[in-house]
Short mmCIF file of C-alpha atoms and ligand atoms in Angstrom, two decimals:
data_model
loop_
_atom_site.label_atom_id
_atom_site.label_comp_id
_atom_site.label_asym_id
_atom_site.label_seq_id
_atom_site.Cartn_x
_atom_site.Cartn_y
_atom_site.Cartn_z
CA MET A 1 -4.61 -39.67 22.97
CA GLU A 2 -6.90 -42.65 23.73
CA ALA A 3 -5.95 -44.88 20.83
CA SER A 4 -2.82 -45.17 18.71
CA ALA A 5 -3.56 -43.12 15.59
CA LYS A 6 -4.49 -45.20 12.56
CA ASN A 7 -3.79 -44.30 8.94
CA HIS A 8 -5.47 -41.12 7.89
CA ASP A 9 -5.65 -38.22 5.49
CA ILE A 10 -7.39 -35.41 7.32
CA ALA A 11 -7.03 -31.63 7.60
CA ASP A 12 -5.49 -31.23 11.05
CA ILE A 13 -5.17 -33.77 13.84
CA GLY A 14 -4.69 -30.87 16.27
CA LEU A 15 -8.45 -30.23 16.07
CA ALA A 16 -9.21 -33.42 18.01
CA ASP A 17 -10.07 -31.67 21.31
CA ASP A 18 -12.84 -29.59 19.73
CA GLY A 19 -14.09 -32.61 17.83
CA GLN A 20 -14.24 -34.78 20.94
CA LYS A 21 -16.25 -32.17 22.87
CA ARG A 22 -18.78 -31.83 20.06
CA ILE A 23 -19.01 -35.60 19.59
CA GLU A 24 -19.72 -36.01 23.31
CA TRP A 25 -22.39 -33.31 23.09
CA ALA A 26 -24.11 -35.16 20.25
CA GLU A 27 -23.87 -38.42 22.20
CA ARG A 28 -25.97 -36.89 24.98
CA HIS A 29 -28.80 -36.66 22.43
CA MET A 30 -28.42 -40.19 21.09
CA PRO A 31 -29.84 -42.48 23.79
CA VAL A 32 -30.77 -45.36 21.48
CA LEU A 33 -27.32 -45.52 19.96
CA ARG A 34 -25.75 -45.27 23.44
CA ARG A 35 -27.73 -48.29 24.52
CA ILE A 36 -26.65 -50.25 21.43
CA LYS A 37 -23.04 -49.25 22.11
CA GLU A 38 -23.27 -50.68 25.61
CA GLU A 39 -24.76 -53.92 24.27
CA PHE A 40 -22.15 -54.18 21.52
CA SER A 41 -19.33 -53.70 24.06
CA GLU A 42 -20.51 -56.94 25.67
CA SER A 43 -21.60 -58.99 22.65
CA LYS A 44 -18.85 -57.87 20.19
CA PRO A 45 -20.84 -58.68 17.03
CA PHE A 46 -18.10 -57.28 14.77
CA ASP A 47 -15.06 -58.99 16.23
CA GLY A 48 -12.56 -59.24 13.40
CA VAL A 49 -14.89 -57.50 10.90
CA THR A 50 -13.53 -54.71 8.71
CA MET A 51 -16.04 -52.01 7.86
CA VAL A 52 -15.84 -49.08 5.46
CA CYS A 53 -18.23 -46.25 6.28
CA CYS A 54 -18.74 -43.66 3.53
CA LEU A 55 -20.85 -41.17 5.46
CA HIS A 56 -21.01 -37.46 6.18
CA VAL A 57 -18.22 -36.98 8.71
CA THR A 58 -20.25 -35.32 11.47
CA THR A 59 -20.51 -35.62 15.24
CA GLU A 60 -23.43 -38.03 14.81
CA THR A 61 -21.48 -40.25 12.43
CA ALA A 62 -18.61 -40.27 14.92
CA ASN A 63 -20.94 -41.75 17.51
CA LEU A 64 -22.02 -44.45 15.08
CA VAL A 65 -18.36 -45.24 14.37
CA ARG A 66 -17.64 -45.43 18.12
CA THR A 67 -20.54 -47.88 18.43
CA LEU A 68 -19.15 -50.10 15.66
CA ILE A 69 -15.67 -50.00 17.17
CA ALA A 70 -17.14 -50.87 20.60
CA GLY A 71 -18.63 -53.92 18.84
CA GLY A 72 -15.17 -55.03 17.75
CA ALA A 73 -15.08 -53.60 14.21
CA ASP A 74 -12.06 -52.24 12.45
CA VAL A 75 -13.46 -49.09 10.82
CA ALA A 76 -12.23 -46.94 7.94
CA VAL A 77 -14.23 -43.78 7.29
CA CYS A 78 -14.43 -41.66 4.14
CA ALA A 79 -16.72 -38.77 3.29
CA SER A 80 -19.95 -39.10 1.35
CA ASN A 81 -19.79 -35.47 0.21
CA PRO A 82 -16.77 -33.19 -0.27
CA LEU A 83 -18.34 -30.32 1.69
CA SER A 84 -19.90 -32.10 4.67
CA THR A 85 -16.77 -33.19 6.53
CA GLN A 86 -16.29 -31.55 9.92
CA ASP A 87 -12.50 -31.50 10.22
CA ASP A 88 -12.49 -31.51 14.03
CA VAL A 89 -14.62 -34.65 14.01
CA ALA A 90 -12.27 -36.33 11.54
CA ALA A 91 -9.37 -35.47 13.87
CA ALA A 92 -11.09 -36.86 16.97
CA LEU A 93 -12.07 -40.05 15.16
CA VAL A 94 -8.42 -40.70 14.38
CA ASP A 95 -6.82 -39.38 17.53
CA ARG A 96 -9.36 -40.38 20.20
CA TYR A 97 -11.45 -43.21 18.89
CA GLY A 98 -9.17 -45.40 16.77
CA ALA A 99 -10.75 -45.05 13.31
CA GLU A 100 -8.96 -44.65 9.99
CA VAL A 101 -10.26 -41.50 8.32
CA TYR A 102 -9.85 -40.21 4.78
CA ALA A 103 -11.83 -36.98 4.56
CA ILE A 104 -11.03 -33.29 4.33
CA HIS A 105 -13.61 -30.53 4.23
CA GLY A 106 -13.68 -28.92 0.78
CA GLU A 107 -11.65 -31.65 -0.92
CA ASP A 108 -11.79 -31.61 -4.72
CA ASN A 109 -13.42 -34.38 -6.75
CA ASP A 110 -10.18 -36.28 -7.35
CA THR A 111 -9.32 -36.27 -3.65
CA TYR A 112 -12.88 -37.31 -2.79
CA TYR A 113 -12.61 -40.44 -4.95
CA ARG A 114 -9.00 -41.10 -3.92
CA HIS A 115 -10.21 -41.15 -0.32
CA ILE A 116 -12.96 -43.65 -1.12
CA THR A 117 -10.39 -45.82 -2.88
CA GLN A 118 -8.00 -45.58 0.08
CA ALA A 119 -10.79 -46.68 2.41
CA VAL A 120 -11.91 -49.62 0.26
CA GLU A 121 -8.33 -50.84 0.02
CA ARG A 122 -8.91 -52.01 3.60
CA LYS A 123 -10.92 -54.86 1.97
CA PRO A 124 -14.21 -54.29 3.79
CA GLN A 125 -16.51 -57.13 4.77
CA ILE A 126 -19.28 -54.66 5.52
CA THR A 127 -19.82 -51.41 3.62
CA MET A 128 -21.93 -48.55 4.89
CA ASP A 129 -22.92 -45.95 2.31
CA ASP A 130 -24.79 -42.68 2.17
CA GLY A 131 -25.39 -42.30 -1.57
CA ALA A 132 -23.89 -45.61 -2.78
CA ASP A 133 -20.46 -44.25 -3.75
CA VAL A 134 -18.58 -47.18 -2.19
CA VAL A 135 -20.92 -49.61 -3.93
CA SER A 136 -20.32 -47.74 -7.15
CA VAL A 137 -16.50 -47.89 -6.80
CA LEU A 138 -16.64 -51.60 -5.87
CA HIS A 139 -18.84 -52.35 -8.89
CA SER A 140 -16.69 -50.40 -11.37
CA ASP A 141 -12.99 -49.73 -10.66
CA ARG A 142 -12.42 -52.20 -7.82
CA THR A 143 -14.46 -55.32 -8.63
CA ASP A 144 -11.42 -57.30 -7.37
CA LEU A 145 -12.46 -56.35 -3.83
CA LEU A 146 -16.07 -57.57 -4.12
CA GLU A 147 -15.15 -61.09 -3.00
CA HIS A 148 -14.36 -59.87 0.54
CA VAL A 149 -17.70 -58.16 1.09
CA ILE A 150 -20.44 -60.02 2.95
CA GLY A 151 -22.95 -57.20 3.03
CA GLY A 152 -23.67 -53.52 3.13
CA THR A 153 -26.12 -50.88 4.26
CA GLU A 154 -27.45 -47.75 2.56
CA GLU A 155 -28.55 -44.61 4.36
CA THR A 156 -30.35 -42.48 1.83
CA THR A 157 -33.17 -42.47 -0.75
CA THR A 158 -30.83 -41.61 -3.63
CA GLY A 159 -28.50 -44.48 -2.72
CA VAL A 160 -31.37 -46.96 -2.51
CA ILE A 161 -32.52 -45.89 -6.00
CA ARG A 162 -29.01 -46.60 -7.36
CA LEU A 163 -28.93 -50.00 -5.61
CA ARG A 164 -32.32 -51.01 -6.99
CA ALA A 165 -31.09 -50.10 -10.48
CA LEU A 166 -28.04 -52.36 -9.96
CA GLU A 167 -30.28 -55.15 -8.63
CA GLU A 168 -32.69 -54.81 -11.61
CA GLU A 169 -29.76 -55.24 -14.00
CA GLY A 170 -28.70 -58.38 -12.06
CA LYS A 171 -25.38 -56.74 -11.21
CA LEU A 172 -25.61 -56.24 -7.46
CA GLY A 173 -22.51 -57.95 -6.07
CA TYR A 174 -23.59 -58.47 -2.44
CA PRO A 175 -26.64 -58.11 -0.16
CA ILE A 176 -27.48 -54.64 1.07
CA VAL A 177 -29.97 -53.42 3.66
CA ALA A 178 -31.91 -50.30 2.65
CA VAL A 179 -31.72 -48.49 5.99
CA ASN A 180 -33.44 -45.48 4.44
CA ASP A 181 -36.66 -47.43 4.05
CA ALA A 182 -37.03 -48.29 7.74
CA ASP A 183 -39.97 -46.41 9.28
CA THR A 184 -37.77 -45.18 12.13
CA LYS A 185 -35.45 -43.70 9.51
CA HIS A 186 -37.39 -41.92 6.77
CA PHE A 187 -40.43 -40.83 8.81
CA PHE A 188 -38.13 -38.92 11.12
CA ASP A 189 -34.72 -38.26 9.56
CA ASN A 190 -36.02 -37.40 6.08
CA ARG A 191 -38.96 -35.35 7.34
CA TYR A 192 -37.97 -33.68 10.62
CA GLY A 193 -34.21 -33.91 10.10
CA THR A 194 -34.15 -32.49 6.57
CA GLY A 195 -36.94 -30.04 7.44
CA GLN A 196 -34.98 -28.47 10.27
CA SER A 197 -31.43 -28.76 8.96
CA THR A 198 -32.25 -27.37 5.52
CA LEU A 199 -33.76 -24.22 6.97
CA ASP A 200 -30.84 -24.09 9.42
CA GLY A 201 -28.41 -24.15 6.47
CA ILE A 202 -30.31 -21.43 4.59
CA LEU A 203 -30.54 -19.23 7.66
CA ARG A 204 -26.89 -19.65 8.70
CA ALA A 205 -25.81 -18.85 5.14
CA THR A 206 -28.11 -15.88 4.52
CA ASN A 207 -29.77 -14.72 7.74
CA VAL A 208 -32.85 -13.74 5.68
CA LEU A 209 -36.26 -13.33 7.32
CA LEU A 210 -38.36 -16.22 6.05
CA ALA A 211 -41.61 -14.71 7.34
CA GLY A 212 -43.48 -13.22 4.40
CA MET A 213 -41.20 -14.71 1.78
CA THR A 214 -42.34 -17.05 -0.95
CA VAL A 215 -40.46 -20.32 -0.58
CA VAL A 216 -40.63 -22.80 -3.46
CA VAL A 217 -40.08 -26.43 -2.45
CA ILE A 218 -39.38 -28.69 -5.40
CA GLY A 219 -40.17 -32.31 -4.56
CA TYR A 220 -42.75 -33.52 -2.02
CA GLY A 221 -41.25 -36.79 -0.81
CA TRP A 222 -40.52 -37.18 2.90
CA CYS A 223 -37.76 -34.59 2.75
CA GLY A 224 -39.84 -32.10 0.78
CA LYS A 225 -42.75 -32.53 3.20
CA GLY A 226 -40.45 -31.68 6.10
CA VAL A 227 -38.96 -28.63 4.39
CA ALA A 228 -42.39 -27.30 3.32
CA MET A 229 -43.82 -27.82 6.82
CA ARG A 230 -40.95 -25.96 8.50
CA ALA A 231 -40.96 -23.09 5.95
CA LYS A 232 -44.69 -22.67 6.61
CA GLY A 233 -43.92 -22.59 10.33
CA HIS A 234 -41.59 -19.65 9.70
CA GLY A 235 -44.44 -17.70 8.11
CA SER A 236 -43.41 -18.17 4.50
CA HIS A 237 -45.87 -18.59 1.67
CA VAL A 238 -44.91 -22.06 0.44
CA ILE A 239 -45.32 -23.23 -3.14
CA VAL A 240 -44.73 -26.92 -3.90
CA CYS A 241 -43.69 -28.28 -7.31
CA GLU A 242 -44.06 -32.03 -7.78
CA VAL A 243 -44.21 -34.34 -10.82
CA ASP A 244 -45.96 -37.23 -9.03
CA PRO A 245 -49.74 -36.62 -9.13
CA VAL A 246 -50.47 -38.37 -5.82
CA ARG A 247 -47.80 -36.41 -3.97
CA ALA A 248 -48.95 -33.20 -5.65
CA LEU A 249 -52.47 -33.89 -4.43
CA GLU A 250 -51.15 -34.59 -0.96
CA ALA A 251 -49.39 -31.20 -0.99
CA VAL A 252 -52.64 -29.50 -2.06
CA MET A 253 -54.53 -31.16 0.80
CA ASP A 254 -51.76 -30.29 3.22
CA GLY A 255 -52.66 -26.69 2.38
CA PHE A 256 -49.87 -25.73 0.00
CA GLU A 257 -50.13 -23.99 -3.33
CA VAL A 258 -49.00 -26.40 -6.04
CA THR A 259 -47.90 -25.29 -9.47
CA THR A 260 -45.29 -25.83 -12.17
CA GLY A 261 -41.65 -24.94 -11.74
CA LEU A 262 -41.88 -22.29 -14.44
CA ASP A 263 -44.84 -20.58 -12.79
CA ALA A 264 -43.24 -20.76 -9.34
CA ALA A 265 -39.99 -19.39 -10.77
CA LYS A 266 -41.61 -16.01 -11.35
CA ARG A 267 -42.78 -15.65 -7.77
CA GLY A 268 -40.28 -17.39 -5.52
CA ASP A 269 -37.81 -15.68 -3.21
CA VAL A 270 -36.13 -18.89 -2.07
CA PHE A 271 -35.97 -22.12 -4.10
CA ILE A 272 -35.17 -25.43 -2.40
CA SER A 273 -34.70 -28.57 -4.44
CA VAL A 274 -35.32 -31.93 -2.73
CA THR A 275 -36.20 -34.24 -5.60
CA GLY A 276 -33.32 -36.73 -5.85
CA ASN A 277 -33.34 -36.02 -9.58
CA ARG A 278 -31.29 -33.86 -11.90
CA ASP A 279 -32.29 -30.47 -13.38
CA ALA A 280 -35.08 -29.79 -10.89
CA ILE A 281 -34.02 -26.13 -11.16
CA ALA A 282 -32.82 -25.45 -14.68
CA GLY A 283 -32.36 -22.83 -17.40
CA GLU A 284 -35.94 -21.74 -18.11
CA MET A 285 -36.56 -21.27 -14.41
CA PHE A 286 -33.46 -19.09 -13.99
CA ALA A 287 -34.69 -17.01 -16.93
CA GLU A 288 -37.92 -16.22 -15.03
CA MET A 289 -36.56 -15.61 -11.51
CA LYS A 290 -36.70 -12.29 -9.73
CA SER A 291 -33.44 -10.50 -9.07
CA GLY A 292 -32.31 -11.49 -5.56
CA ALA A 293 -33.69 -15.03 -5.74
CA ILE A 294 -31.89 -17.55 -3.52
CA VAL A 295 -31.41 -21.06 -4.87
CA CYS A 296 -30.28 -24.13 -2.97
CA ASN A 297 -30.33 -27.91 -2.90
CA ALA A 298 -31.06 -30.38 -0.11
CA GLY A 299 -30.96 -33.50 -2.29
CA HIS A 300 -28.02 -35.89 -2.06
CA PHE A 301 -26.15 -35.01 -5.28
CA ASP A 302 -25.38 -31.60 -6.73
CA VAL A 303 -27.20 -32.38 -9.98
CA GLU A 304 -30.56 -30.97 -8.89
CA ILE A 305 -29.64 -27.41 -9.83
CA ASN A 306 -28.31 -27.18 -13.37
CA LYS A 307 -25.25 -25.10 -12.57
CA ASP A 308 -23.92 -25.17 -16.14
CA GLU A 309 -27.05 -23.47 -17.42
CA LEU A 310 -26.84 -20.81 -14.71
CA ASP A 311 -23.16 -20.30 -15.51
CA LYS A 312 -23.99 -19.75 -19.19
CA MET A 313 -26.33 -16.90 -18.26
CA THR A 314 -23.82 -15.41 -15.79
CA ALA A 315 -21.63 -12.40 -16.56
CA GLU A 316 -19.73 -12.59 -13.28
CA THR A 317 -19.79 -14.38 -9.94
CA PHE A 318 -18.85 -13.04 -6.52
CA GLU A 319 -18.86 -14.24 -2.94
CA ALA A 320 -21.74 -12.38 -1.28
CA ARG A 321 -21.20 -14.14 2.08
CA PRO A 322 -19.61 -17.45 3.08
CA HIS A 323 -21.59 -20.19 1.31
CA VAL A 324 -23.43 -17.63 -0.87
CA THR A 325 -22.27 -17.18 -4.47
CA GLY A 326 -23.78 -14.24 -6.31
CA HIS A 327 -24.40 -14.71 -10.03
CA LYS A 328 -24.68 -11.40 -11.85
CA LEU A 329 -26.55 -12.30 -15.02
CA GLU A 330 -26.05 -10.78 -18.46
CA ASP A 331 -29.44 -9.04 -18.09
CA GLY A 332 -28.44 -7.42 -14.78
CA ARG A 333 -30.39 -9.66 -12.39
CA GLU A 334 -28.64 -11.30 -9.44
CA ILE A 335 -29.27 -14.90 -8.39
CA PHE A 336 -27.69 -16.31 -5.25
CA MET A 337 -26.64 -19.95 -5.06
CA LEU A 338 -25.99 -21.51 -1.66
CA ALA A 339 -23.22 -24.01 -0.90
CA ASP A 340 -22.34 -24.40 -4.56
CA GLY A 341 -25.55 -26.35 -5.12
CA ARG A 342 -24.46 -29.08 -2.70
CA LEU A 343 -26.44 -30.31 0.30
CA VAL A 344 -27.14 -26.98 1.98
CA ASN A 345 -27.95 -28.56 5.35
CA LEU A 346 -24.55 -30.23 5.62
CA ALA A 347 -22.40 -27.70 3.78
CA ALA A 348 -23.74 -24.53 5.42
CA ALA A 349 -24.92 -26.07 8.71
CA GLU A 350 -24.22 -29.28 10.62
CA GLY A 351 -26.73 -31.68 9.07
CA HIS A 352 -29.59 -33.24 10.97
CA PRO A 353 -29.59 -32.94 14.75
CA ALA A 354 -28.28 -35.81 16.83
CA ALA A 355 -31.69 -36.71 18.27
CA VAL A 356 -32.95 -37.75 14.86
CA MET A 357 -29.70 -39.33 13.65
CA ASP A 358 -29.97 -41.42 16.81
CA MET A 359 -32.65 -43.55 15.12
CA SER A 360 -31.08 -43.55 11.65
CA PHE A 361 -27.77 -44.73 13.03
CA ALA A 362 -29.37 -47.23 15.41
CA ASN A 363 -30.77 -48.76 12.21
CA GLN A 364 -27.31 -48.70 10.62
CA ALA A 365 -25.72 -50.43 13.62
CA LEU A 366 -28.40 -53.08 14.00
CA ALA A 367 -28.71 -53.70 10.25
CA SER A 368 -24.95 -54.33 10.12
CA GLU A 369 -25.19 -56.75 13.02
CA TRP A 370 -28.08 -58.53 11.24
CA MET A 371 -25.98 -58.81 8.05
CA VAL A 372 -23.07 -60.36 9.91
CA GLN A 373 -25.37 -62.79 11.76
CA ASN A 374 -27.22 -63.84 8.59
CA ALA A 375 -24.38 -63.61 6.06
CA ALA A 376 -24.54 -67.27 5.09
CA ASP A 377 -28.23 -67.10 4.08
CA LEU A 378 -28.43 -63.80 2.27
CA GLU A 379 -28.70 -63.35 -1.49
CA LYS A 380 -27.36 -60.51 -3.63
CA LYS A 381 -30.50 -58.45 -3.09
CA VAL A 382 -31.67 -55.23 -1.49
CA TYR A 383 -33.20 -56.14 1.89
CA PRO A 384 -35.45 -54.12 4.18
CA VAL A 385 -34.47 -53.52 7.80
CA PRO A 386 -36.17 -56.37 9.72
CA GLU A 387 -39.52 -55.17 11.12
CA ASP A 388 -38.68 -56.19 14.67
CA VAL A 389 -35.53 -54.05 14.56
CA ASP A 390 -37.56 -51.05 13.38
CA ALA A 391 -40.16 -51.54 16.13
CA MET A 392 -37.50 -52.02 18.79
CA ILE A 393 -35.80 -48.75 17.83
CA ALA A 394 -39.14 -46.92 18.13
CA ARG A 395 -39.73 -48.49 21.56
CA HIS A 396 -36.25 -47.55 22.79
CA LYS A 397 -36.70 -43.98 21.54
CA LEU A 398 -40.08 -43.65 23.25
CA SER A 399 -38.62 -45.03 26.44
CA ALA A 400 -35.72 -42.56 26.31
CA LEU A 401 -38.26 -39.76 25.84
CA GLY A 402 -40.21 -41.02 28.86
CA VAL A 403 -43.30 -41.70 26.73
CA HIS A 404 -45.56 -44.63 27.65
CA ILE A 405 -48.03 -46.23 25.26
CA ASP A 406 -50.84 -48.74 25.63
CA GLU A 407 -50.74 -52.34 24.48
CA LEU A 408 -53.45 -54.19 22.58
CA THR A 409 -55.64 -56.35 24.80
CA GLU A 410 -55.82 -60.01 23.88
CA VAL A 411 -59.31 -59.49 22.53
CA GLN A 412 -58.16 -56.58 20.36
CA ALA A 413 -55.22 -58.54 19.00
CA LYS A 414 -57.54 -61.42 18.16
CA TYR A 415 -60.00 -59.06 16.47
CA LEU A 416 -57.27 -57.60 14.25
CA ALA A 417 -56.09 -61.07 13.28
CA SER A 418 -59.59 -62.28 12.33
CA TRP A 419 -61.57 -62.04 9.11
CA ASP A 420 -65.00 -63.15 10.39
CA GLN A 421 -65.68 -60.56 13.11
CA GLY A 422 -67.59 -57.63 11.59
CA THR A 423 -70.30 -55.53 13.23
N1 ADE B 1 -27.20 -36.75 7.04
C1 ADE B 1 -27.95 -35.70 7.37
N2 ADE B 1 -27.56 -35.18 8.55
C2 ADE B 1 -26.52 -35.93 8.98
C3 ADE B 1 -25.70 -35.90 10.13
N3 ADE B 1 -25.87 -34.98 11.07
N4 ADE B 1 -24.74 -36.82 10.23
C4 ADE B 1 -24.57 -37.74 9.26
N5 ADE B 1 -25.31 -37.84 8.17
C5 ADE B 1 -26.29 -36.93 8.02
#
């Protein structure tokens, strides 16, 4: 045991060996975060700072937490989804790396919120969210703790939407950096991370042959683009459903068939929701689906598939395979729901690969440092990741990949900065 075990509520501390091995494996694929960890070990930007991280408890998150601890932070971790916790990682975080952890894979809703409450009772100065659940608890049940917070960060699109709603209503209690909106986050994590990990989750759960299947992707944001691209790469016929006309047009010009959910419902073999909104797959669609259809969600919350409406049409449910619930409908058809409608990439697989989380979590680490450094000047607003931080992360990643790029000449730079140089 490297560190004396902190407070925790986890499944089994005896899993720490397995967790440590897998965390070290992920670290090998996270060169940017490794570099930040080395720098933080010297500069100690978080000396005396308490942080609460409400994130998916994965090997990649563990490496972020190690980076924050190397920077001097006192870190309490809780899960940002009841099904995404990797229990061996939770064990290693407590037993080997000196974090407090409140997270158990498969915990029920009450335990999930109790764990968030236990973590926030540490009186965080910095909060780190993936979906804004800590922000939500601090702005509802535990407003007494708001006074300790100097800033926060948010990892995901859905969380940023919630924060902007709070800001619009003038109720945001402290400044928060929207890490999701950094270029080195959403261009890569949302697109290539979600693209790969979602198909990974579907394949681990079902082992179906995607070639020749019709895959319906609902939502064509960065995540939807990644999922559609990867399904096409597997040889599937991909149909995109999208309510935003510009994105729908983009999907058409990217070569996908675009149609309504109801039309797609009749033809799809696999349905993947990535909208960030509720009821993306709902009653009328279930009524049209072929027997054998597979339905899953890769959006943050489990509201995208209307499970109540499916349940109402269901005569009986059965476990077809781990992570696959069969719904035998009153009319005899069978519909298969993956991972209970929760994030299929984290519940049925391991989430995004380390190489992409490397950039997302480099943003988290550096955004937190920026918040601490600038605490005195920040307002209760949603802030972008500073542009120089974003560019530096891209440069470090390129350098780790051994990729060299050109620089603008002085003349070119001058040309771009001018308004009077035409033909
Ligand atoms: N979100 C998506 N994939 C993830 C991962 N591997 N770790 C933490 N958060 C994630």
